[in-house]
Short mmCIF file of C-alpha atoms in Angstrom, two decimals:
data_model
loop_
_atom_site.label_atom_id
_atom_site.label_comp_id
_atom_site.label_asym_id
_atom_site.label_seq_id
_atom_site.Cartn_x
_atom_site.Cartn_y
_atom_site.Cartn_z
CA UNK A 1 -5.87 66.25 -87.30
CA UNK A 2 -7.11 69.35 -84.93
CA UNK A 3 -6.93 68.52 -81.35
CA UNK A 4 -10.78 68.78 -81.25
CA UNK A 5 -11.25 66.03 -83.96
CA UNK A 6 -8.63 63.60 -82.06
CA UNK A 7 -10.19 64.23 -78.80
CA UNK A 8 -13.69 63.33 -79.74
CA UNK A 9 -12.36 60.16 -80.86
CA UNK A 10 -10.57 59.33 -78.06
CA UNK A 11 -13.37 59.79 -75.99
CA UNK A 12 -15.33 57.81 -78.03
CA UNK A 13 -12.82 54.72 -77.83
CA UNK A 14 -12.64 55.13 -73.92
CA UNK A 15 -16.39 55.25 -73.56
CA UNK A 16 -17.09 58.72 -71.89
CA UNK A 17 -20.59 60.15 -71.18
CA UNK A 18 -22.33 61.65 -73.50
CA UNK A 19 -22.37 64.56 -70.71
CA UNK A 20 -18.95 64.63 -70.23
CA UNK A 21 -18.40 64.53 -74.46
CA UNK A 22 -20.39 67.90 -74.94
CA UNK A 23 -18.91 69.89 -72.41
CA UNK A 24 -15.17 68.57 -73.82
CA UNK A 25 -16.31 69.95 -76.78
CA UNK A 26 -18.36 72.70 -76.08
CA UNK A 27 -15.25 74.19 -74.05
CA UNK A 28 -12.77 73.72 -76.78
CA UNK A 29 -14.66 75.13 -79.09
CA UNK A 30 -15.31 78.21 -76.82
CA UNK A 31 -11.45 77.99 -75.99
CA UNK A 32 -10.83 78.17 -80.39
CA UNK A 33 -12.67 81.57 -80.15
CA UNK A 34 -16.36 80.45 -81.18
CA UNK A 35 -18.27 82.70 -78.82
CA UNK A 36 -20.48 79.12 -77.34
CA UNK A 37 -22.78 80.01 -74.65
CA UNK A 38 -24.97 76.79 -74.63
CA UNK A 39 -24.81 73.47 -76.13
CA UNK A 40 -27.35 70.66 -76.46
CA UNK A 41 -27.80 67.59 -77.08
CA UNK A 42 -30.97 65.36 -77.06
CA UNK A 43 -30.35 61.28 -77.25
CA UNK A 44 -33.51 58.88 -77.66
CA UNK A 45 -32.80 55.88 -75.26
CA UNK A 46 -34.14 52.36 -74.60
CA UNK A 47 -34.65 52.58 -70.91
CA UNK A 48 -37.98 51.27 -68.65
CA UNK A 49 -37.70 54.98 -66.60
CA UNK A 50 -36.82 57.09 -69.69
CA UNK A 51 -37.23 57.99 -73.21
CA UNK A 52 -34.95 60.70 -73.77
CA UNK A 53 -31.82 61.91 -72.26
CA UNK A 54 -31.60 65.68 -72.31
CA UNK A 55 -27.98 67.18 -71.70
CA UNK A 56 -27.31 70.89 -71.70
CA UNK A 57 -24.04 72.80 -70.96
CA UNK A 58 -23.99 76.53 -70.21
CA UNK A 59 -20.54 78.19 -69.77
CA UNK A 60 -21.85 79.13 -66.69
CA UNK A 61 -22.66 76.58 -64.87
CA UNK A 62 -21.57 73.57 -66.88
CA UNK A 63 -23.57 70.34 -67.87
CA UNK A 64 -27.02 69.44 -67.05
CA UNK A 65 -28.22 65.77 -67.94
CA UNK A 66 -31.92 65.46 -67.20
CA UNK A 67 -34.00 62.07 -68.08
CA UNK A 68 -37.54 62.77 -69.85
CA UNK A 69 -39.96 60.22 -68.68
CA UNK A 70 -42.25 58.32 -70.60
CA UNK A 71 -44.79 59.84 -69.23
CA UNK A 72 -44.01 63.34 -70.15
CA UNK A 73 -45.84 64.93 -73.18
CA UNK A 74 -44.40 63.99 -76.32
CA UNK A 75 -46.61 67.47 -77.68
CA UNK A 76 -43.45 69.15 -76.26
CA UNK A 77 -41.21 68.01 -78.85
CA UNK A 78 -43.58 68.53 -81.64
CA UNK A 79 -44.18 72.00 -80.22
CA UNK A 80 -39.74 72.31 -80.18
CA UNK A 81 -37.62 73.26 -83.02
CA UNK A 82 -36.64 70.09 -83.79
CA UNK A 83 -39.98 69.04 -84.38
CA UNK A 84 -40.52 72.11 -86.90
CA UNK A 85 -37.53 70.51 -88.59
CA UNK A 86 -38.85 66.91 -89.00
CA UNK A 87 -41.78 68.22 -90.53
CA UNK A 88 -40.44 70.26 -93.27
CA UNK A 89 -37.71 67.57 -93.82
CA UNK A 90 -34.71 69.92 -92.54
CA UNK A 91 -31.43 68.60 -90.78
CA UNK A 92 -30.27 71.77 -90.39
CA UNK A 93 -31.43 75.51 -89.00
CA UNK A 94 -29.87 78.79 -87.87
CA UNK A 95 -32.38 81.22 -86.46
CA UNK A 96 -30.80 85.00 -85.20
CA UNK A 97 -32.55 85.88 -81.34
CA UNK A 98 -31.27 88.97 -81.02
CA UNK A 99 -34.25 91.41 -82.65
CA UNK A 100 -37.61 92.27 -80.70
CA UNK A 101 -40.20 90.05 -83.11
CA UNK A 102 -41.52 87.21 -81.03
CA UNK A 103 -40.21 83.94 -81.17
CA UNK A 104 -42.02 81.26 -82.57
CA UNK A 105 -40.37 78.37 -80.14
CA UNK A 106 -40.59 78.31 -76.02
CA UNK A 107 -36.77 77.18 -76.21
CA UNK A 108 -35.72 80.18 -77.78
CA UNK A 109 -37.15 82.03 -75.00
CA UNK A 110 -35.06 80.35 -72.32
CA UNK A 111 -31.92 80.76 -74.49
CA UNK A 112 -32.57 84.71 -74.85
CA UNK A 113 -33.14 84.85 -71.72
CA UNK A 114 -29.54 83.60 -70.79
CA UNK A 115 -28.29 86.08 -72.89
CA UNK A 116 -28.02 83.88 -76.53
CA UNK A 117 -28.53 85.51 -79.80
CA UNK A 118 -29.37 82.76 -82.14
CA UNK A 119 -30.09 78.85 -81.85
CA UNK A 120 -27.98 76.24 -84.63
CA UNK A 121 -29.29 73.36 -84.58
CA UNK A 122 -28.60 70.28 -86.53
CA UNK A 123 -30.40 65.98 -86.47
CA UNK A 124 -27.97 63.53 -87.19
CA UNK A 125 -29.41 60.22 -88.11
CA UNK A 126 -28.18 57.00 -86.88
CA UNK A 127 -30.90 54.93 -89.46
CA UNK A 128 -29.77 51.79 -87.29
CA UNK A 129 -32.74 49.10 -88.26
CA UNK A 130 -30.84 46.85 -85.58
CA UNK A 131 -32.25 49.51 -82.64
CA UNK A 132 -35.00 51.48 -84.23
CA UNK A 133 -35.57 53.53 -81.16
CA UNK A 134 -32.22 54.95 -81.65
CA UNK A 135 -33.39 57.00 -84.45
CA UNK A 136 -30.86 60.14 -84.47
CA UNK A 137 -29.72 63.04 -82.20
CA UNK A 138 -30.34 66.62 -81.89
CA UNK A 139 -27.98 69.57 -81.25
CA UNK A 140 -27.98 73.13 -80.80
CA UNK A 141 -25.32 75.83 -80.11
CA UNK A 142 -25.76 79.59 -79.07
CA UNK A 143 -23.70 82.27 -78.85
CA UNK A 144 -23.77 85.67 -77.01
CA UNK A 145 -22.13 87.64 -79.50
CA UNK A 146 -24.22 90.46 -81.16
CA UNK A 147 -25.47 88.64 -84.61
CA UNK A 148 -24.97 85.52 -83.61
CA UNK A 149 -22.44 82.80 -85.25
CA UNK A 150 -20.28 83.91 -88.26
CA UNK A 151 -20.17 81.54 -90.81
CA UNK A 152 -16.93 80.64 -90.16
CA UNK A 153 -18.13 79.66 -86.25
CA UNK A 154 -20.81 77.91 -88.06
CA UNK A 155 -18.02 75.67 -90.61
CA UNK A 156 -16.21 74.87 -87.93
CA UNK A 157 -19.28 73.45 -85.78
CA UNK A 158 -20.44 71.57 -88.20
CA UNK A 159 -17.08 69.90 -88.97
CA UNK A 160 -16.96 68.35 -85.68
CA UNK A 161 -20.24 67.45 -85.54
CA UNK A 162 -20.17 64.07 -87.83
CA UNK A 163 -17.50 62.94 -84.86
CA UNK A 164 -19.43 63.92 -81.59
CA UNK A 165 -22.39 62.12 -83.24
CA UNK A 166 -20.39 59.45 -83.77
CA UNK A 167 -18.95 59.54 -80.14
CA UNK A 168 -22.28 60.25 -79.01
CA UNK A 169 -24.05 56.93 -80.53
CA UNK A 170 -20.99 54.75 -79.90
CA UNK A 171 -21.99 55.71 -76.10
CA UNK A 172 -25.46 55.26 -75.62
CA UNK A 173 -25.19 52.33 -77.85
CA UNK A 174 -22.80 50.90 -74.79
CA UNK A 175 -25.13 52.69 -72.24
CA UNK A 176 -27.82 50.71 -73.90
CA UNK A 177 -26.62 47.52 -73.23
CA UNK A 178 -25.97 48.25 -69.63
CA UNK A 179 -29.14 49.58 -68.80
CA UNK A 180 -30.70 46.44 -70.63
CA UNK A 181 -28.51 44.14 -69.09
CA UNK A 182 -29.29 45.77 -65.65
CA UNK A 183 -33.03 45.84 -66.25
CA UNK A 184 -33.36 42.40 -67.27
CA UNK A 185 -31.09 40.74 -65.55
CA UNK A 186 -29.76 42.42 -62.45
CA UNK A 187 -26.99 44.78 -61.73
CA UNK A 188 -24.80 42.01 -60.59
CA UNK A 189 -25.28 39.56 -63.48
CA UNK A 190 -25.56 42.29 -66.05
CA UNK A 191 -22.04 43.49 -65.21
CA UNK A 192 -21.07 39.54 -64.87
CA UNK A 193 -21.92 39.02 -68.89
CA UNK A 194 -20.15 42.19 -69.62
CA UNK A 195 -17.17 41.15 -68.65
CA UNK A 196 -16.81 38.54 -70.61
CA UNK A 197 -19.15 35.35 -68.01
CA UNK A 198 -20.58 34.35 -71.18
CA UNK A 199 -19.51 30.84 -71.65
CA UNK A 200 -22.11 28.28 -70.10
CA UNK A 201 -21.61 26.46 -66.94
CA UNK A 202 -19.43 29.41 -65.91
CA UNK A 203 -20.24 31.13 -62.99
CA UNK A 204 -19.39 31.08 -59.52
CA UNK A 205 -20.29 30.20 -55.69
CA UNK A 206 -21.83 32.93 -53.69
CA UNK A 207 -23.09 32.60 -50.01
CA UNK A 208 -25.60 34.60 -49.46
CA UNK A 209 -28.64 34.96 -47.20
CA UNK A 210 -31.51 33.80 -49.40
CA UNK A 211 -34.97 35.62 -49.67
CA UNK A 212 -37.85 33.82 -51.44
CA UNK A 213 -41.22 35.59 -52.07
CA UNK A 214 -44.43 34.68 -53.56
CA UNK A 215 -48.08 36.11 -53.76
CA UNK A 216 -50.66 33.85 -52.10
CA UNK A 217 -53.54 33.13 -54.07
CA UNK A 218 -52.59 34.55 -57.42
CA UNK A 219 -52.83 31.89 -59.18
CA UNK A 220 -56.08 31.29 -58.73
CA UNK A 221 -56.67 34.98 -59.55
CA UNK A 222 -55.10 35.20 -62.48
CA UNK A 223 -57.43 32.50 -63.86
CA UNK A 224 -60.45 34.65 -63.49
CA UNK A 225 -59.03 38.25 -63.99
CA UNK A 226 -58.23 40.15 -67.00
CA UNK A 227 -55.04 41.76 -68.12
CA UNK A 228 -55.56 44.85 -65.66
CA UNK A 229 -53.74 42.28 -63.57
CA UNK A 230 -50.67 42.85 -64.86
CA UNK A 231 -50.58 46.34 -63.75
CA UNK A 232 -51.66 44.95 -59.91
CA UNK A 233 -49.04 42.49 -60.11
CA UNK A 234 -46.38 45.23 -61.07
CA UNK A 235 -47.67 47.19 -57.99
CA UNK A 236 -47.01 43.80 -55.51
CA UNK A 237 -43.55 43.17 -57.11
CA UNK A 238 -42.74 46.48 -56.63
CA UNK A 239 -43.75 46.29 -53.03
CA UNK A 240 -40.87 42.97 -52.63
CA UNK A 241 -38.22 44.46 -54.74
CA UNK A 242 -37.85 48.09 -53.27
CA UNK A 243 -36.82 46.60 -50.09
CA UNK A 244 -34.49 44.40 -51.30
CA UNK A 245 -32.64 47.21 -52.99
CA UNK A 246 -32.69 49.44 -50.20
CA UNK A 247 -31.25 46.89 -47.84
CA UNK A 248 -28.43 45.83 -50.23
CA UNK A 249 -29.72 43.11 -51.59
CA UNK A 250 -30.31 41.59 -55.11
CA UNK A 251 -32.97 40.52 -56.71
CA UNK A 252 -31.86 37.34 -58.89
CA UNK A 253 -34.78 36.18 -59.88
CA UNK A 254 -38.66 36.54 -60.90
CA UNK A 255 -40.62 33.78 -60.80
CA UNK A 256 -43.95 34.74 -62.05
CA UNK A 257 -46.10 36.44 -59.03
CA UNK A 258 -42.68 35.93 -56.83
CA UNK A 259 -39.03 36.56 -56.65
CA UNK A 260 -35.40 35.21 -55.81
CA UNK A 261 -33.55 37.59 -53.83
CA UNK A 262 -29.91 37.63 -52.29
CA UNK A 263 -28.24 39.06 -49.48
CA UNK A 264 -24.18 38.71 -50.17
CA UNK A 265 -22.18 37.26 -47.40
CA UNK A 266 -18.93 38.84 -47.91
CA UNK A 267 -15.86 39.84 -46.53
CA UNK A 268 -17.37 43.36 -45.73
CA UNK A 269 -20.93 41.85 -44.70
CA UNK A 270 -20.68 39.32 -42.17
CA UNK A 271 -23.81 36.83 -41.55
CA UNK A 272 -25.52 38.60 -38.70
CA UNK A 273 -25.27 41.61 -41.19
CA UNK A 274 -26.96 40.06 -44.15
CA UNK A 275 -29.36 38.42 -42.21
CA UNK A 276 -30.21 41.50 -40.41
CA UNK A 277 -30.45 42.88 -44.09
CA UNK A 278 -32.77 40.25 -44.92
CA UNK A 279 -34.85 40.55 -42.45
CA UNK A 280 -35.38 44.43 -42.99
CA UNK A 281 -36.10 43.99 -46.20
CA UNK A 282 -38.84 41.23 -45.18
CA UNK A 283 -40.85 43.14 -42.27
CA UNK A 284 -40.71 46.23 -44.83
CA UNK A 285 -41.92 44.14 -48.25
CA UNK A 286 -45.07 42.84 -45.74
CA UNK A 287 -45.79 46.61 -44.82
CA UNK A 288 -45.73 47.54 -48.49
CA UNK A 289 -47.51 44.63 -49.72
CA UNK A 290 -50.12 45.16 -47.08
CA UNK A 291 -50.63 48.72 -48.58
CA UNK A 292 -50.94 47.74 -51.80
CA UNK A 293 -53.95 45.49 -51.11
CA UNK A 294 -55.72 48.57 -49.49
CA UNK A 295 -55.54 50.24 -52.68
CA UNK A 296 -57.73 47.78 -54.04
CA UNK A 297 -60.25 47.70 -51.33
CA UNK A 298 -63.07 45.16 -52.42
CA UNK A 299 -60.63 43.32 -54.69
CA UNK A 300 -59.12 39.76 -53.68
CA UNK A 301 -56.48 40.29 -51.24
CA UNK A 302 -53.07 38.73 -52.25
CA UNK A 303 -51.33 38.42 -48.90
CA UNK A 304 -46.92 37.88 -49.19
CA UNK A 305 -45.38 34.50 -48.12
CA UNK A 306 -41.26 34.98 -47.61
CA UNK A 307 -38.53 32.33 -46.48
CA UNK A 308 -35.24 32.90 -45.73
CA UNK A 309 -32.64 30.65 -45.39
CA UNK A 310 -28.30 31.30 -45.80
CA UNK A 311 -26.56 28.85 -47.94
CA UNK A 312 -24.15 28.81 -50.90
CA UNK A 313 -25.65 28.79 -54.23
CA UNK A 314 -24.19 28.54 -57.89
CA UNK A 315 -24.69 31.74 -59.80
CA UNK A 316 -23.89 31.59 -63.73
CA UNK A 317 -24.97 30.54 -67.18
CA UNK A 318 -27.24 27.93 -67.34
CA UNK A 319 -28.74 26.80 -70.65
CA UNK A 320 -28.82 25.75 -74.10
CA UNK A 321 -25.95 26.73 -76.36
CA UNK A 322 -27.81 29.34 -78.34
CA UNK A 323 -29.93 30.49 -75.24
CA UNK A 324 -28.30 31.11 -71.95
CA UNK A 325 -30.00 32.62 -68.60
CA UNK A 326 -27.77 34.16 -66.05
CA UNK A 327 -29.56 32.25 -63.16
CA UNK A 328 -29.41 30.82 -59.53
CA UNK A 329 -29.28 27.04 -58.53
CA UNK A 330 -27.96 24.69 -55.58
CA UNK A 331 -29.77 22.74 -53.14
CA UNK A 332 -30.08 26.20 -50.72
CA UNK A 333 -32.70 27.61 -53.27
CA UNK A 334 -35.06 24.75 -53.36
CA UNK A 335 -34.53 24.34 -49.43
CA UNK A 336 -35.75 27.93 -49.57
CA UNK A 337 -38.10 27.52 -52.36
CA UNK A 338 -40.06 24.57 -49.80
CA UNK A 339 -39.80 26.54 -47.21
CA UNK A 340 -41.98 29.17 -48.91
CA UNK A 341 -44.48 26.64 -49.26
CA UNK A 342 -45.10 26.17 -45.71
CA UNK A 343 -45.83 29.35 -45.36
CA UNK A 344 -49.67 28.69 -45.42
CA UNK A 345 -49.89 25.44 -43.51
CA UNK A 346 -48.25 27.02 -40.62
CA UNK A 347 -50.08 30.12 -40.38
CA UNK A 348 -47.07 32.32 -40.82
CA UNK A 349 -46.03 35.19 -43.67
CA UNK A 350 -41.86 34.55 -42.54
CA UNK A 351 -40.74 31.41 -42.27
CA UNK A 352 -36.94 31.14 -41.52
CA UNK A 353 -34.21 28.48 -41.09
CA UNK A 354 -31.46 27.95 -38.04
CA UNK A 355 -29.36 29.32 -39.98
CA UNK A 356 -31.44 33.02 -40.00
CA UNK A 357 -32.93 32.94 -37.13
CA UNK A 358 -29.39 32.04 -34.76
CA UNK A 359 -28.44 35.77 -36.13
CA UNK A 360 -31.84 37.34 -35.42
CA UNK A 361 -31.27 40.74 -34.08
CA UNK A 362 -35.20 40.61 -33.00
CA UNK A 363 -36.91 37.58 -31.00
CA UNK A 364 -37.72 34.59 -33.08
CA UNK A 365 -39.88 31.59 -31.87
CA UNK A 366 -39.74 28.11 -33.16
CA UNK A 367 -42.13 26.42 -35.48
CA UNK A 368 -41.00 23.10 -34.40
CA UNK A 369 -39.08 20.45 -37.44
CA UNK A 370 -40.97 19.83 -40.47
CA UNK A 371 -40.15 17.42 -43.40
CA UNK A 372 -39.39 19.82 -46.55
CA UNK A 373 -39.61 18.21 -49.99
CA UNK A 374 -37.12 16.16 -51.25
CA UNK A 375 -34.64 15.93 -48.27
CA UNK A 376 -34.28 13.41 -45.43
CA UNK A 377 -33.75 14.86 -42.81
CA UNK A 378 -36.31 17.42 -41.17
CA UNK A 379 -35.39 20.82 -40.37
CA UNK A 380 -36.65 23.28 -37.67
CA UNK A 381 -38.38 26.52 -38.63
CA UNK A 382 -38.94 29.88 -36.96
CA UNK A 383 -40.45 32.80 -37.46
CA UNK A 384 -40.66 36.42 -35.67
CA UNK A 385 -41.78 36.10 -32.22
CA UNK A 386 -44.69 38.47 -32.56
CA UNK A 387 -47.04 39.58 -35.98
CA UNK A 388 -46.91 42.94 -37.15
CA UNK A 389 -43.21 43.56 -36.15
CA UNK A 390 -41.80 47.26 -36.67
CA UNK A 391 -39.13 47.66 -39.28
CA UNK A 392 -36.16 47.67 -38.27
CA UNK A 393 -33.13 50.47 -38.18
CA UNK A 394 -30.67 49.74 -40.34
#
């Protein structure tokens, strides 16, 4: 087997990029003697952010991987050559660049202009019914030479190409199942079940500062309002969950108009660090959620209640045999959880344990003890020692 063929494969088993798969091959082909000047590929994906992944290599400046929005036209791939193709039922095309009639595709333009004098391109079909979405790839090659490919160049091309598509799906397939996993639920627990924290009841103890948030008075909205109040919702979870990110945190949890959120306490993050983390994240998630109610100015305001508390919590598969959820318990969430609900009563947005508040790095002031649901003994609350407080630095 060619050294091509074998390294496509191997790159395949190892689980490359699809980025780093083209240029591999791009260059060896150009190193065979193929004049390549540009390569392409174009991968559908299943991805919240994106609905195509294009990747281009140039042998001058290498590869380009760019991620197509949803929101971006879909007219421009009907307009593309690839769209020509689906509609007259063709897998395959060679046009020649290098003669003075106009072109009938922008792409071809911004290949001539790197100096390219024809476009190959080819649709492989996956025809997957398991992931629909996933419905095939397209691929071009250029060259600079004067002509364009021989038909030898173009023999060899397309003898490799059953194997890069191959390669190619094998990856996003993979890819797929991260970016699921991560979407749905969490970075942390989506890289958990990956390797191999599948059984249930496994799991394991983390100590972490703990950061509950919930929407005040959604409920009760969401028994008048229509299903425009999804998209507000999105808006205030966003508001919670960008702060928890940019602080370090994890989000392990939504809970309908709230969320679960963790701080790791680790050998590299002491307490007074994820507290201080915690805290950040809370003053900010306030500010944003504030903001997001003066959007919708003469609507119902839905005002943020957060607790935080630090305790260790079991993190693992929970569940029914043939239905599992990757989820938080331990008596530190529902301490946390019932501390959310005093939110209101006390006429505070941050309510916060001992345990928080000892580590403070701004002024807290006491909310005297309280009973909380379900345990014995009471417990004494804080919160910030002024309304309105300034983020913090990190």
């Amino acid at each position: 087997m060619a050294n091509l063929e074998s390294w496509i494969i191997e790159q395949g088993f190892k689980g490359s990029t699809v980025g780093a798969l083209l240029s591999g091959c791009a260059e060896r082909l150009h190193g065979e003697g193929i004049p390549l000047l540009r390569a392409y590929i174009a991968l559908p994906t299943v991805n919240p952010a994106f609905r195509v992944y294009n990747h281009v290599w140039t042998r001058r400046d290498g590869i380009l991987v760019q991620g197509v929005a949803h929101e971006r036209n879909d007219g421009a791939f009907e307009a593309s050559p690839f769209g020509a193709m689906l509609r007259s039922g063709l897998t395959e095309a060679h046009w020649r660049l290098d003669d003075a009639d106009p072109q009938p595709f922008e792409a071809f333009g911004d290949v001539r202009r790197e100096g390219g004098t024809d476009y190959l391109a080819r649709l492989i079909s996956f025809e997957n019914e398991t992931a629909p979405d996933l419905r095939g790839i397209a691929v071009s090659f250029s060259s600079d030479r004067a002509g364009g490919f021989l038909p030898a160049d173009v023999a060899r091309i397309d003898a490799v190409l059953p194997l890069l598509g191959l390669a190619a799906y094998r990856i996003t397939l993979l890819n797929l199942a991260v970016d699921m996993l991560d979407t749905y639920v969490g970075l942390s627990a989506g890289r958990r079940v990956l390797s191999g924290e599948i059984r249930r009841g496994s799991g394991t103890t983390l100590t972490a500062a703990l950061f509950f948030a919930d929407l005040r008075g959604f409920t009760a909205l969401a028994d008048t309002a229509g299903m425009d109040l999804i998209a507000r919702l999105d808006r205030h979870l966003e508001a919670m969950v960008e702060p928890v990110a940019e602080q370090g945190g994890e989000v392990l949890k939504f809970m309908g108009d709230g969320i679960l959120a963790a701080f790791p306490i680790t050998a590299e993050r002491t307490r007074q660090e994820a507290c201080a983390a915690a805290i950040r994240a809370t003053q900010s998630a306030l500010q944003r959620n504030a903001a997001v109610n003066r959007l919708r100015d003469g609507e119902t305001s839905l005002d943020l209640d957060i607790a935080l508390h630090c305790g260790d919590v079991f993190y693992g598969n929970i569940g029914a045999a043939g239905r599992l959820d990757f989820t938080v318990i331990g008596p530190a969430v529902n301490e946390t959880s019932r501390m959310e609900a005093l939110c209101q009563p006390l006429g505070c947005s941050i309510v916060m344990s001992e345990s928080v508040a000892s580590v403070s790095p701004v002024p807290v002031r006491s909310l005297g003890r309280h009973r909380l649901r379900g345990l014995a003994a009471e417990r004494e609350l804080f919160t910030l020692s002024f309304s309105g407080a300034p983020a913090l630095s990190p």
